[in-house]
Amino acid sequence: MQQAPTAGELPKLLRRDRMRDLRERAIGAALLTAAAVGALTTAGIILSLAGETIRFFGQVPIVDFFTETEWTPLFSIQKFGVWPLVSATVLTSAIALLLAVPVGLIAAIYLSEFATLHVRSLFKPMLEVLAGVPTVVYGFFALTVITPFLQGFVPGLSTFNALSAGFVMGVMIIPLVASLSEDALSAVPVSLREGAYAMGATRFEVATRVVFPAAISGVIASIILALSRAVGETMIVAIAAGMNPILSFDPRVPIETMTAYIVQISLGDTPYGSLSYLTIFAVGSTLFFMTFLMNVLSFWVVRRFREVYD
Amino acid sequence: MHHVTEETIEPRVAAGSSHPPRVRVGIPAPAVDEPIEHPAIEVRKLSLWYGPKRALGEIDLKIAAKKITSLIGPSGCGKSTLLRSINRMNELIPRVRTEGEVIVDGVNIYDRRVDPVVVRRSIGMVFQKPNPFPKTIYENVAFGARINGYGGSMDELVERSLRQAALWDEVKDDLKKKSGLALSGGQQQRLCIARALATSPDVILMDEPCSALDPIATQRIEDLMVELAREYTIVIVTHNMQQAARVADRTAFMLAGDDLVGRLVEYGLTDQIFTSPRDSRTEAYITGRFG
């Protein structure tokens, strides 16, 4: 160690404060712990899912899982084709998006480009309250209000069906699409809007030809986020869509989504560790993989279509 | 292949590096302002309020056709507000109220029956910070024509506008490849000028168009303005008094008093404003005593 001759007489003010160094390090460690909770939980979920899923595929060939078209793990003749569950999830999510994307985007454009400050400050919180309604309430709303209502003019609509579950799920994710898209639209600089207005663009032309294209990456991200919310949604479909795993895209009949199946097995009397019990991990992994893919996709979309407008 | 010798480049370099202070030709030396008989724009008793706050106090101003008119004054004097009231941009801001008249082509554009969208189509505007759309160069220029339902050849219009804005040679090879935002600041501003020209306006309003540009880009824009003034009426807001002196035929000096209401203090030929101002406040401003 090199020591300057004056080291012994270093003024007190300049000397390192050991206590403070320790304190800083302790604070750093505490913050790291908090940050690690989320990361470790994710890792734990993946590990436990993976372990049980591998055990499941030890007994059921993975090829059967993805090629069979029947799902009957609770019957005496067990079939493990996951497609009936996947198709149900896809169907209800598609119905939800069909409602939520147009309504949510129109609401976002209205709030960001047309509404006065007063209207916006009134509407946005109201919209966000929708997002706070517990999903079990939505589920009963679908079963006891929407289904009887739709039965009035949709012939052959069962008590449990994909249509009302998907519809109510759509209502549930409208605020997600509207609120996040509105944020993306509002983030487009005023200078771009002024440039368009100054060329004689109408409010509608400014919104659709300048602001919306400039915000497209945020808008797409909001839709993908809403989609993964719909895919993972459990309570509404478990209550209102039925527990009937059939491969069908008819929205009027009872079906069973992946999430609803997991609820059914978790709450039922399937013996722990049995093959039927292991199915929920295989289905859970599939679901996890689907939402993971969508998150990666949204990340990619945001980067790919990001238009740097500033 | 030609061999470019140093001698052949040298004179150009010399001309580019040492600019003599440019003097506008065609302005009579003695500063006697002749009345503007057929103004392109006539502002009459124009007042404007942002909510309860008054920003402009009864402005009267006649703007000559096919000339450059500059609006100068310290920050907060209302010069940008006045400029933006010529194409009714202010009403996009909530709670703005305007009184008075702005006559363009014999029509008061603040008449209740006038559509502000149509007004803005015939009056182009260039902003302080270049604001090209995040689209290709081509689409930037074609934007105005597309929303106006232009029937002619779009390619020709784009080329003509870019040539007028002295940008064509720099961008002709990547019109549909490059985003307008990939250009340099000075090129972006010329793109914005091309975009404004493409809607074939009569008037071009420029709100401190060079304040975000370096001196070379600034000079190119100034040259372009002088060029464009042969065909277009140009009104420019500038913080830079040398710029006003260099390019403007007439200059209006504005000032906000203690009540913060912007008023027109003095208006006349640029030479007269800068050499023999009539108002002591104008003199104080142009000699740099405030603002």
Coordinates of C-alpha atoms in Angstrom, one line a residue:
Chain A
M1 CA 0.0 0.0 0.0
Q2 CA 1.3 3.4 -0.9
Q3 CA 1.1 6.0 1.7
A4 CA 1.7 9.6 1.2
P5 CA 3.9 11.1 3.9
T6 CA 1.0 13.2 5.2
A7 CA -1.4 10.3 5.6
G8 CA -1.2 10.4 9.4
E9 CA -2.2 14.0 9.5
L10 CA -5.2 13.6 7.1
P11 CA -7.8 16.2 8.0
K12 CA -10.7 14.6 9.8
L13 CA -13.2 16.0 7.2
L14 CA -11.5 14.0 4.4
R15 CA -11.4 10.7 6.2
R16 CA -13.7 7.8 5.2
D17 CA -16.6 7.3 7.5
R18 CA -16.7 3.5 8.1
M19 CA -20.1 3.6 9.8
R20 CA -21.6 5.3 6.8
D21 CA -20.1 2.8 4.4
L22 CA -21.6 0.0 6.4
R23 CA -25.0 1.7 6.4
E24 CA -24.9 2.2 2.7
R25 CA -24.1 -1.5 2.1
A26 CA -26.9 -2.6 4.5
I27 CA -29.4 -0.4 2.6
G28 CA -28.2 -1.9 -0.7
A29 CA -28.7 -5.4 0.6
A30 CA -32.2 -4.6 1.9
L31 CA -33.2 -3.2 -1.5
L32 CA -31.8 -6.3 -3.3
T33 CA -33.8 -8.6 -1.0
A34 CA -37.0 -6.8 -2.0
A35 CA -36.2 -7.0 -5.6
A36 CA -35.3 -10.6 -5.4
V37 CA -38.7 -11.6 -4.0
G38 CA -40.3 -11.2 -7.4
A39 CA -37.6 -12.8 -9.4
L40 CA -37.3 -15.8 -6.9
T41 CA -41.1 -16.3 -7.0
T42 CA -41.1 -16.5 -10.7
A43 CA -38.2 -18.9 -10.7
G44 CA -39.9 -21.1 -8.0
I45 CA -43.1 -21.2 -10.0
I46 CA -41.2 -22.3 -13.2
L47 CA -39.3 -24.9 -11.2
S48 CA -42.3 -26.5 -9.6
L49 CA -44.3 -26.4 -12.8
A50 CA -41.4 -27.9 -14.7
G51 CA -40.8 -30.7 -12.2
E52 CA -44.4 -31.9 -12.1
T53 CA -44.8 -31.4 -15.8
I54 CA -41.8 -33.7 -16.5
R55 CA -43.4 -36.3 -14.2
F56 CA -46.6 -36.1 -16.2
F57 CA -44.9 -36.5 -19.5
G58 CA -43.1 -39.5 -18.0
Q59 CA -46.5 -41.3 -18.0
V60 CA -48.3 -39.6 -20.9
P61 CA -46.4 -39.3 -24.3
I62 CA -46.0 -35.6 -25.1
V63 CA -47.1 -36.4 -28.7
D64 CA -50.5 -37.6 -27.4
F65 CA -50.9 -34.4 -25.4
F66 CA -50.6 -32.3 -28.5
T67 CA -52.3 -34.6 -31.1
E68 CA -55.3 -36.2 -29.3
T69 CA -58.5 -34.3 -29.6
E70 CA -60.2 -35.6 -26.4
W71 CA -59.6 -34.6 -22.8
T72 CA -60.9 -37.2 -20.4
P73 CA -58.4 -37.6 -17.5
L74 CA -61.2 -38.3 -15.0
F75 CA -62.9 -41.0 -17.1
S76 CA -62.0 -44.7 -16.9
I77 CA -60.7 -44.4 -20.5
Q78 CA -58.2 -41.6 -20.0
K79 CA -57.4 -39.4 -23.0
F80 CA -55.0 -36.5 -22.7
G81 CA -55.4 -34.3 -25.7
V82 CA -55.1 -30.7 -24.6
W83 CA -56.8 -29.1 -27.6
P84 CA -60.3 -29.0 -26.2
L85 CA -59.0 -26.9 -23.3
V86 CA -56.8 -24.7 -25.6
S87 CA -59.6 -24.2 -28.1
A88 CA -61.9 -23.1 -25.2
T89 CA -59.4 -20.6 -24.0
V90 CA -58.8 -19.3 -27.5
L91 CA -62.5 -19.0 -28.1
T92 CA -63.4 -17.1 -25.0
S93 CA -60.3 -14.8 -25.4
A94 CA -61.1 -14.1 -29.0
I95 CA -64.7 -13.1 -28.1
A96 CA -63.3 -10.9 -25.3
L97 CA -60.9 -9.2 -27.7
L98 CA -63.5 -8.8 -30.4
L99 CA -65.4 -6.6 -27.9
A100 CA -62.6 -5.0 -26.0
V101 CA -60.3 -3.9 -28.8
P102 CA -62.7 -1.8 -30.8
V103 CA -64.5 -0.4 -27.8
G104 CA -61.3 0.2 -25.9
L105 CA -59.5 1.9 -28.8
I106 CA -62.4 4.1 -29.6
A107 CA -62.7 5.1 -26.0
A108 CA -58.9 5.8 -25.9
I109 CA -59.1 8.0 -29.0
Y110 CA -62.1 9.8 -27.7
L111 CA -60.5 10.4 -24.3
S112 CA -57.1 11.5 -25.7
E113 CA -58.2 13.5 -28.8
F114 CA -61.8 14.6 -28.5
A115 CA -62.8 14.8 -24.8
T116 CA -62.5 18.1 -22.9
L117 CA -60.2 18.1 -19.9
H118 CA -63.3 18.0 -17.7
V119 CA -64.8 15.0 -19.4
R120 CA -61.5 13.1 -19.4
S121 CA -61.0 13.7 -15.7
L122 CA -64.4 12.3 -15.1
F123 CA -64.3 9.3 -17.4
K124 CA -60.9 7.9 -16.9
P125 CA -61.3 7.1 -13.2
M126 CA -64.7 5.7 -13.9
L127 CA -63.2 3.4 -16.5
E128 CA -60.5 2.3 -14.2
V129 CA -63.1 1.4 -11.5
L130 CA -64.3 -1.3 -14.0
A131 CA -60.8 -2.8 -13.8
G132 CA -61.2 -3.1 -10.0
V133 CA -64.4 -5.1 -10.0
P134 CA -63.6 -8.6 -8.6
T135 CA -63.7 -11.2 -11.3
V136 CA -66.1 -13.4 -9.3
V137 CA -68.6 -10.6 -9.6
Y138 CA -68.1 -10.5 -13.3
G139 CA -68.6 -14.3 -13.4
F140 CA -72.0 -14.2 -11.7
F141 CA -72.9 -11.2 -13.8
A142 CA -72.3 -13.3 -16.9
L143 CA -74.2 -16.3 -15.6
T144 CA -77.2 -14.5 -14.0
V145 CA -77.6 -11.4 -16.2
I146 CA -75.9 -11.7 -19.5
T147 CA -76.7 -15.3 -20.3
P148 CA -80.5 -15.0 -19.6
F149 CA -80.5 -11.7 -21.6
L150 CA -78.7 -13.3 -24.6
Q151 CA -80.9 -16.3 -24.5
G152 CA -83.7 -14.0 -25.6
F153 CA -82.2 -13.7 -29.1
V154 CA -79.5 -16.3 -29.5
P155 CA -81.2 -19.6 -30.2
G156 CA -79.8 -22.7 -28.6
L157 CA -77.7 -20.8 -26.0
S158 CA -76.9 -23.0 -23.1
T159 CA -76.8 -21.9 -19.5
F160 CA -73.1 -22.3 -19.6
N161 CA -71.5 -21.0 -22.8
A162 CA -68.4 -19.3 -24.2
L163 CA -70.4 -16.3 -25.5
S164 CA -71.4 -14.6 -22.3
A165 CA -68.2 -15.5 -20.5
G166 CA -66.2 -14.1 -23.4
F167 CA -68.4 -11.0 -23.6
V168 CA -68.1 -10.2 -19.9
M169 CA -64.4 -10.9 -20.0
G170 CA -64.3 -8.4 -22.8
V171 CA -66.0 -5.8 -20.6
M172 CA -63.4 -6.6 -17.9
I173 CA -60.4 -5.9 -20.2
I174 CA -61.9 -2.8 -21.9
P175 CA -60.3 -0.5 -19.2
L176 CA -57.0 -2.2 -19.8
V177 CA -57.0 -1.5 -23.5
A178 CA -58.6 2.0 -23.1
S179 CA -56.4 3.2 -20.3
L180 CA -53.0 2.0 -21.7
S181 CA -53.8 3.0 -25.2
E182 CA -54.9 6.4 -24.0
D183 CA -51.6 6.8 -22.2
A184 CA -49.8 5.9 -25.5
L185 CA -51.9 8.4 -27.5
S186 CA -51.4 11.2 -25.0
A187 CA -47.7 10.6 -25.0
V188 CA -47.5 11.7 -28.6
P189 CA -46.0 15.2 -28.6
V190 CA -48.4 18.2 -29.0
S191 CA -46.0 19.5 -31.7
L192 CA -47.0 16.6 -34.0
R193 CA -50.7 17.4 -33.5
E194 CA -50.1 21.1 -34.2
G195 CA -48.1 20.2 -37.3
A196 CA -51.1 18.3 -38.6
Y197 CA -53.7 20.8 -37.6
A198 CA -51.7 23.6 -39.2
M199 CA -52.0 21.7 -42.5
G200 CA -55.7 21.8 -42.3
A201 CA -56.3 18.4 -40.8
T202 CA -59.5 17.8 -39.0
R203 CA -59.6 16.5 -35.4
F204 CA -60.4 13.0 -36.8
E205 CA -57.6 13.1 -39.4
V206 CA -55.1 14.2 -36.7
A207 CA -56.2 11.4 -34.5
T208 CA -56.3 8.6 -37.1
R209 CA -53.4 9.6 -39.4
V210 CA -50.9 11.2 -37.1
V211 CA -51.5 10.4 -33.5
F212 CA -52.6 6.8 -33.8
P213 CA -49.8 5.6 -36.1
A214 CA -47.3 7.4 -33.9
A215 CA -48.6 5.5 -30.8
I216 CA -49.1 2.2 -32.5
S217 CA -46.5 0.3 -30.5
G218 CA -48.1 1.3 -27.2
V219 CA -51.5 0.4 -28.6
I220 CA -50.4 -3.0 -29.7
A221 CA -48.7 -3.6 -26.4
S222 CA -51.9 -2.8 -24.6
I223 CA -53.9 -5.2 -26.7
I224 CA -51.4 -8.0 -26.1
L225 CA -51.4 -7.3 -22.4
A226 CA -55.2 -7.5 -22.4
L227 CA -55.1 -10.7 -24.4
S228 CA -52.8 -12.4 -21.8
R229 CA -55.1 -11.2 -19.1
A230 CA -58.0 -12.8 -20.9
V231 CA -56.1 -16.0 -21.5
G232 CA -55.2 -16.3 -17.8
E233 CA -58.6 -15.2 -16.6
T234 CA -60.2 -17.9 -14.4
M235 CA -63.2 -17.0 -12.3
I236 CA -65.4 -15.7 -15.1
V237 CA -64.9 -18.8 -17.3
A238 CA -65.1 -21.2 -14.4
I239 CA -68.5 -19.8 -13.4
A240 CA -70.1 -19.0 -16.7
A241 CA -68.5 -21.0 -19.5
G242 CA -69.0 -24.5 -18.1
M243 CA -66.8 -27.5 -17.4
N244 CA -67.3 -29.5 -20.5
P245 CA -64.0 -30.1 -22.3
I246 CA -65.0 -30.5 -26.0
L247 CA -63.2 -29.4 -29.1
S248 CA -65.7 -26.9 -30.4
F249 CA -65.7 -23.3 -31.6
D250 CA -69.5 -23.0 -31.1
P251 CA -69.8 -20.1 -28.7
R252 CA -73.3 -21.3 -27.5
V253 CA -72.4 -24.6 -25.9
P254 CA -70.6 -25.3 -22.6
I255 CA -66.9 -25.7 -22.9
E256 CA -63.9 -25.8 -20.5
T257 CA -61.0 -23.5 -20.6
M258 CA -57.5 -24.4 -19.3
T259 CA -57.9 -22.2 -16.3
A260 CA -61.4 -23.6 -15.5
Y261 CA -60.0 -27.1 -15.7
I262 CA -57.2 -26.3 -13.2
V263 CA -59.8 -24.9 -10.8
Q264 CA -62.0 -28.0 -11.2
I265 CA -59.1 -30.4 -10.3
S266 CA -57.7 -28.2 -7.6
L267 CA -61.1 -28.0 -5.8
G268 CA -62.2 -31.6 -6.5
D269 CA -61.3 -34.8 -4.8
T270 CA -58.6 -36.0 -7.2
P271 CA -55.9 -37.8 -5.1
Y272 CA -52.7 -35.9 -4.7
G273 CA -49.9 -37.2 -6.8
S274 CA -52.2 -39.2 -9.2
L275 CA -51.9 -38.9 -12.9
S276 CA -55.1 -36.8 -13.1
Y277 CA -53.6 -34.6 -10.5
L278 CA -50.5 -34.1 -12.5
T279 CA -52.5 -33.0 -15.5
I280 CA -53.0 -29.6 -13.9
F281 CA -49.3 -29.0 -14.0
A282 CA -49.1 -29.9 -17.7
V283 CA -52.0 -27.6 -18.4
G284 CA -50.5 -25.0 -16.2
S285 CA -47.2 -25.2 -18.1
T286 CA -49.0 -24.8 -21.4
L287 CA -50.9 -21.8 -20.1
F288 CA -47.7 -20.3 -18.7
F289 CA -45.9 -20.9 -22.0
M290 CA -48.8 -19.2 -23.9
T291 CA -48.8 -16.0 -21.8
F292 CA -45.0 -16.0 -21.7
L293 CA -44.9 -16.1 -25.5
M294 CA -47.4 -13.2 -25.6
N295 CA -45.3 -11.1 -23.3
V296 CA -42.2 -11.8 -25.4
L297 CA -44.2 -10.9 -28.5
S298 CA -45.4 -7.6 -26.9
F299 CA -41.9 -6.8 -25.9
W300 CA -40.7 -7.4 -29.5
V301 CA -43.6 -5.5 -31.0
V302 CA -42.9 -2.5 -28.8
R303 CA -39.3 -2.4 -29.9
R304 CA -39.9 -3.2 -33.5
F305 CA -42.7 -0.7 -34.2
R306 CA -41.5 1.9 -31.8
E307 CA -41.5 5.2 -33.7
V308 CA -39.2 7.6 -32.1
Y309 CA -41.1 10.8 -32.6
D310 CA -39.1 13.2 -30.5
Chain B
M1 CA -12.6 11.4 -64.3
H2 CA -12.1 15.0 -63.5
H3 CA -9.3 16.0 -61.3
V4 CA -10.5 18.5 -58.8
T5 CA -7.8 20.9 -58.1
E6 CA -7.6 23.0 -55.0
E7 CA -7.9 26.1 -57.1
T8 CA -11.3 25.1 -58.3
I9 CA -12.7 24.6 -54.8
E10 CA -11.0 27.5 -53.2
P11 CA -13.2 30.4 -54.3
R12 CA -16.3 28.5 -53.1
V13 CA -14.8 27.8 -49.8
A14 CA -13.8 31.4 -49.4
A15 CA -17.3 32.6 -50.3
G16 CA -18.9 30.2 -47.9
S17 CA -16.6 31.0 -45.0
S18 CA -16.7 34.8 -44.9
H19 CA -20.2 36.0 -45.4
P20 CA -20.5 39.7 -45.8
P21 CA -23.5 41.0 -43.9
R22 CA -26.3 40.4 -46.4
V23 CA -28.4 43.4 -47.3
R24 CA -31.8 43.0 -48.8
V25 CA -32.0 44.6 -52.2
G26 CA -35.1 46.6 -53.3
I27 CA -35.6 48.5 -50.0
P28 CA -35.1 52.2 -50.4
A29 CA -32.4 53.5 -48.3
P30 CA -34.2 56.3 -46.6
A31 CA -36.6 54.7 -44.2
V32 CA -39.9 56.1 -45.4
D33 CA -42.7 53.7 -45.1
E34 CA -45.1 53.7 -47.9
P35 CA -48.6 52.6 -46.9
I36 CA -49.5 49.0 -47.7
E37 CA -52.3 49.3 -50.1
H38 CA -53.4 45.7 -50.7
P39 CA -52.3 43.9 -47.6
A40 CA -52.3 40.1 -47.7
I41 CA -53.4 40.0 -44.1
E42 CA -55.0 42.8 -42.1
V43 CA -55.3 42.4 -38.4
R44 CA -57.9 44.7 -36.8
K45 CA -58.3 45.4 -33.2
L46 CA -57.3 41.8 -32.3
S47 CA -57.4 40.9 -28.6
L48 CA -56.9 37.5 -27.1
W49 CA -57.5 35.9 -23.7
Y50 CA -56.1 32.7 -22.2
G51 CA -58.9 32.1 -19.8
P52 CA -59.1 35.3 -17.7
K53 CA -55.7 36.4 -18.7
R54 CA -55.5 38.8 -21.6
A55 CA -52.5 38.3 -23.8
L56 CA -53.1 40.6 -26.8
G57 CA -54.4 44.1 -26.7
E58 CA -56.1 45.5 -29.8
I59 CA -53.4 44.7 -32.3
D60 CA -53.7 46.5 -35.7
L61 CA -51.3 45.3 -38.3
K62 CA -51.2 45.2 -42.1
I63 CA -49.0 42.6 -43.7
A64 CA -47.8 43.2 -47.2
A65 CA -48.2 40.5 -49.8
K66 CA -45.1 38.6 -51.0
K67 CA -42.8 40.2 -48.5
I68 CA -41.3 39.0 -45.3
T69 CA -42.7 40.6 -42.1
S70 CA -41.0 39.8 -38.8
L71 CA -42.5 40.0 -35.4
I72 CA -39.9 40.8 -32.7
G73 CA -40.1 41.5 -29.0
P74 CA -39.0 40.0 -25.6
S75 CA -40.4 36.7 -24.3
G76 CA -44.0 36.9 -23.3
C77 CA -44.9 39.9 -25.6
G78 CA -47.4 37.9 -27.5
K79 CA -45.6 37.6 -30.8
S80 CA -46.2 33.9 -31.2
T81 CA -49.8 34.3 -30.0
L82 CA -50.3 36.9 -32.7
L83 CA -48.7 34.7 -35.3
R84 CA -50.9 31.7 -34.3
S85 CA -54.0 33.8 -34.5
I86 CA -53.4 34.4 -38.2
N87 CA -54.3 30.7 -38.9
R88 CA -56.6 30.2 -36.0
M89 CA -54.2 27.8 -34.2
N90 CA -54.9 29.4 -30.8
E91 CA -58.4 28.0 -30.5
L92 CA -56.9 24.5 -30.2
I93 CA -55.9 25.6 -26.7
P94 CA -58.8 25.2 -24.3
R95 CA -60.4 28.4 -23.0
V96 CA -58.9 30.8 -25.5
R97 CA -61.1 33.7 -26.6
T98 CA -60.4 36.0 -29.5
E99 CA -61.9 39.4 -30.4
G100 CA -61.3 41.5 -33.4
E101 CA -60.8 40.6 -37.0
V102 CA -58.1 39.1 -39.2
I103 CA -58.8 39.8 -42.9
V104 CA -57.3 37.4 -45.4
D105 CA -58.3 37.9 -49.0
G106 CA -61.1 40.2 -48.0
V107 CA -62.6 37.7 -45.6
N108 CA -62.6 38.0 -41.8
I109 CA -61.3 34.5 -40.9
Y110 CA -62.9 34.9 -37.5
D111 CA -66.4 35.2 -39.0
R112 CA -68.6 32.6 -37.4
R113 CA -69.3 31.0 -40.8
V114 CA -65.7 30.4 -41.6
D115 CA -64.3 26.9 -41.2
P116 CA -60.9 27.0 -39.4
V117 CA -59.8 23.8 -41.1
V118 CA -60.1 25.6 -44.5
V119 CA -58.3 28.7 -43.2
R120 CA -55.3 26.5 -42.1
R121 CA -55.1 24.9 -45.5
S122 CA -54.4 28.2 -47.2
I123 CA -52.0 29.4 -44.5
G124 CA -49.0 27.2 -43.9
M125 CA -47.1 27.1 -40.7
V126 CA -43.5 26.1 -39.7
F127 CA -42.8 25.6 -36.0
Q128 CA -40.0 26.4 -33.6
K129 CA -38.9 22.8 -33.3
P130 CA -39.0 20.8 -36.5
N131 CA -41.9 18.5 -36.2
P132 CA -41.9 16.1 -39.1
F133 CA -44.4 13.2 -38.8
P134 CA -42.9 9.8 -38.0
K135 CA -43.5 8.8 -41.6
T136 CA -41.3 8.6 -44.7
I137 CA -40.1 11.8 -46.3
Y138 CA -42.6 11.3 -49.1
E139 CA -45.5 10.8 -46.8
N140 CA -44.6 13.8 -44.9
V141 CA -44.8 16.0 -47.9
A142 CA -47.9 14.2 -49.3
F143 CA -49.8 14.5 -46.0
G144 CA -51.5 17.8 -46.6
A145 CA -52.4 16.9 -50.2
R146 CA -53.8 13.5 -49.1
I147 CA -56.1 15.0 -46.5
N148 CA -57.2 17.6 -49.0
G149 CA -58.1 15.0 -51.6
Y150 CA -55.5 16.3 -54.1
G151 CA -56.3 15.0 -57.5
G152 CA -53.0 15.6 -59.4
S153 CA -49.8 13.6 -59.6
M154 CA -48.5 13.1 -56.0
D155 CA -45.0 12.3 -57.2
E156 CA -44.8 15.6 -59.0
L157 CA -46.2 17.5 -56.1
V158 CA -43.7 15.9 -53.7
E159 CA -40.8 16.7 -56.0
R160 CA -41.9 20.2 -56.7
S161 CA -42.3 21.0 -53.0
L162 CA -39.0 19.5 -52.0
R163 CA -37.3 21.4 -54.8
Q164 CA -38.9 24.6 -53.6
A165 CA -37.7 23.9 -50.1
A166 CA -34.1 23.2 -51.4
L167 CA -34.2 19.7 -50.0
W168 CA -34.7 17.6 -53.2
D169 CA -31.1 16.9 -54.0
E170 CA -30.4 15.7 -50.5
V171 CA -33.3 13.3 -50.2
K172 CA -34.4 12.3 -53.7
D173 CA -32.8 8.8 -53.3
D174 CA -34.6 7.8 -50.1
L175 CA -37.9 9.5 -50.4
K176 CA -39.8 6.4 -49.5
K177 CA -37.1 4.7 -47.5
K178 CA -36.1 7.2 -44.9
S179 CA -38.2 8.5 -42.1
G180 CA -38.5 12.3 -41.9
L181 CA -37.0 12.0 -38.4
A182 CA -33.8 10.4 -39.8
L183 CA -32.8 13.8 -41.3
S184 CA -30.7 16.4 -39.6
G185 CA -32.4 19.3 -37.8
G186 CA -31.9 21.7 -40.6
Q187 CA -33.2 19.2 -43.2
Q188 CA -36.2 18.4 -40.9
Q189 CA -37.1 22.1 -40.9
R190 CA -36.8 22.3 -44.7
L191 CA -39.0 19.2 -44.9
C192 CA -41.5 20.9 -42.7
I193 CA -41.4 23.9 -45.1
A194 CA -41.8 21.5 -48.1
R195 CA -44.8 20.0 -46.3
A196 CA -46.3 23.4 -45.8
L197 CA -45.7 24.4 -49.4
A198 CA -47.3 21.2 -50.7
T199 CA -50.8 22.5 -49.7
S200 CA -50.1 25.5 -51.9
P201 CA -50.8 28.2 -49.3
D202 CA -50.6 31.9 -50.0
V203 CA -49.1 32.7 -46.6
I204 CA -46.5 30.9 -44.6
L205 CA -46.2 31.6 -40.9
M206 CA -42.9 30.8 -39.2
D207 CA -42.6 30.6 -35.5
E208 CA -38.9 31.0 -34.7
P209 CA -38.0 28.5 -37.4
C210 CA -34.3 28.6 -36.7
S211 CA -34.1 28.7 -33.0
A212 CA -33.2 25.0 -32.8
L213 CA -30.7 25.1 -35.7
D214 CA -27.0 25.7 -36.0
P215 CA -25.7 28.8 -37.9
I216 CA -25.2 27.0 -41.2
A217 CA -28.7 25.4 -41.2
T218 CA -30.1 28.8 -40.1
Q219 CA -28.5 30.5 -43.1
R220 CA -29.9 28.0 -45.5
I221 CA -33.4 28.6 -44.1
E222 CA -32.9 32.3 -44.3
D223 CA -31.8 32.0 -47.9
L224 CA -34.9 29.9 -48.6
M225 CA -37.2 32.4 -46.9
V226 CA -35.9 35.2 -49.2
E227 CA -36.4 32.9 -52.2
L228 CA -39.9 31.9 -51.1
A229 CA -40.9 35.6 -50.6
R230 CA -41.1 36.0 -54.3
E231 CA -44.2 33.9 -54.4
Y232 CA -45.5 33.7 -50.8
T233 CA -46.3 36.1 -48.0
I234 CA -44.1 35.2 -45.1
V235 CA -44.6 36.2 -41.5
I236 CA -41.8 35.2 -39.1
V237 CA -41.5 35.4 -35.3
T238 CA -37.9 35.6 -34.2
H239 CA -35.9 36.2 -31.1
N240 CA -32.9 36.9 -33.2
M241 CA -32.8 40.6 -34.1
Q242 CA -30.0 40.1 -36.6
Q243 CA -32.2 37.6 -38.3
A244 CA -35.1 40.1 -38.5
A245 CA -32.6 42.7 -39.9
R246 CA -31.3 40.2 -42.4
V247 CA -34.4 38.9 -43.9
A248 CA -37.4 41.0 -43.1
D249 CA -38.9 43.8 -45.3
R250 CA -41.0 45.1 -42.4
T251 CA -40.6 44.5 -38.7
A252 CA -43.2 44.8 -35.9
F253 CA -42.0 45.3 -32.4
M254 CA -44.3 44.1 -29.7
L255 CA -44.1 44.5 -25.9
A256 CA -46.1 43.5 -22.9
G257 CA -46.6 46.3 -20.4
D258 CA -47.0 45.9 -16.7
D259 CA -50.5 44.4 -17.3
L260 CA -48.7 41.6 -19.2
V261 CA -50.9 42.4 -22.3
G262 CA -48.9 42.2 -25.5
R263 CA -49.3 45.3 -27.7
L264 CA -47.8 46.5 -30.9
V265 CA -45.3 49.3 -30.1
E266 CA -43.9 50.1 -33.5
Y267 CA -44.2 48.8 -37.0
G268 CA -42.4 49.9 -40.1
L269 CA -39.7 49.1 -42.7
T270 CA -37.0 47.0 -41.1
D271 CA -34.3 49.5 -41.9
Q272 CA -36.2 52.3 -40.2
I273 CA -37.0 50.2 -37.1
F274 CA -33.4 49.2 -36.7
T275 CA -31.7 52.6 -37.6
S276 CA -34.2 55.2 -36.5
P277 CA -36.8 53.8 -34.2
R278 CA -39.5 56.3 -33.3
D279 CA -40.3 54.8 -29.9
S280 CA -37.8 54.8 -27.1
R281 CA -38.8 51.3 -26.0
T282 CA -38.0 50.0 -29.5
E283 CA -34.7 51.6 -29.4
A284 CA -34.0 50.2 -25.9
Y285 CA -34.9 46.7 -27.2
I286 CA -32.9 46.7 -30.4
T287 CA -29.9 48.1 -28.7
G288 CA -30.0 45.3 -26.2
R289 CA -30.9 47.2 -23.1
F290 CA -33.6 44.7 -22.2
G291 CA -35.3 41.5 -23.5

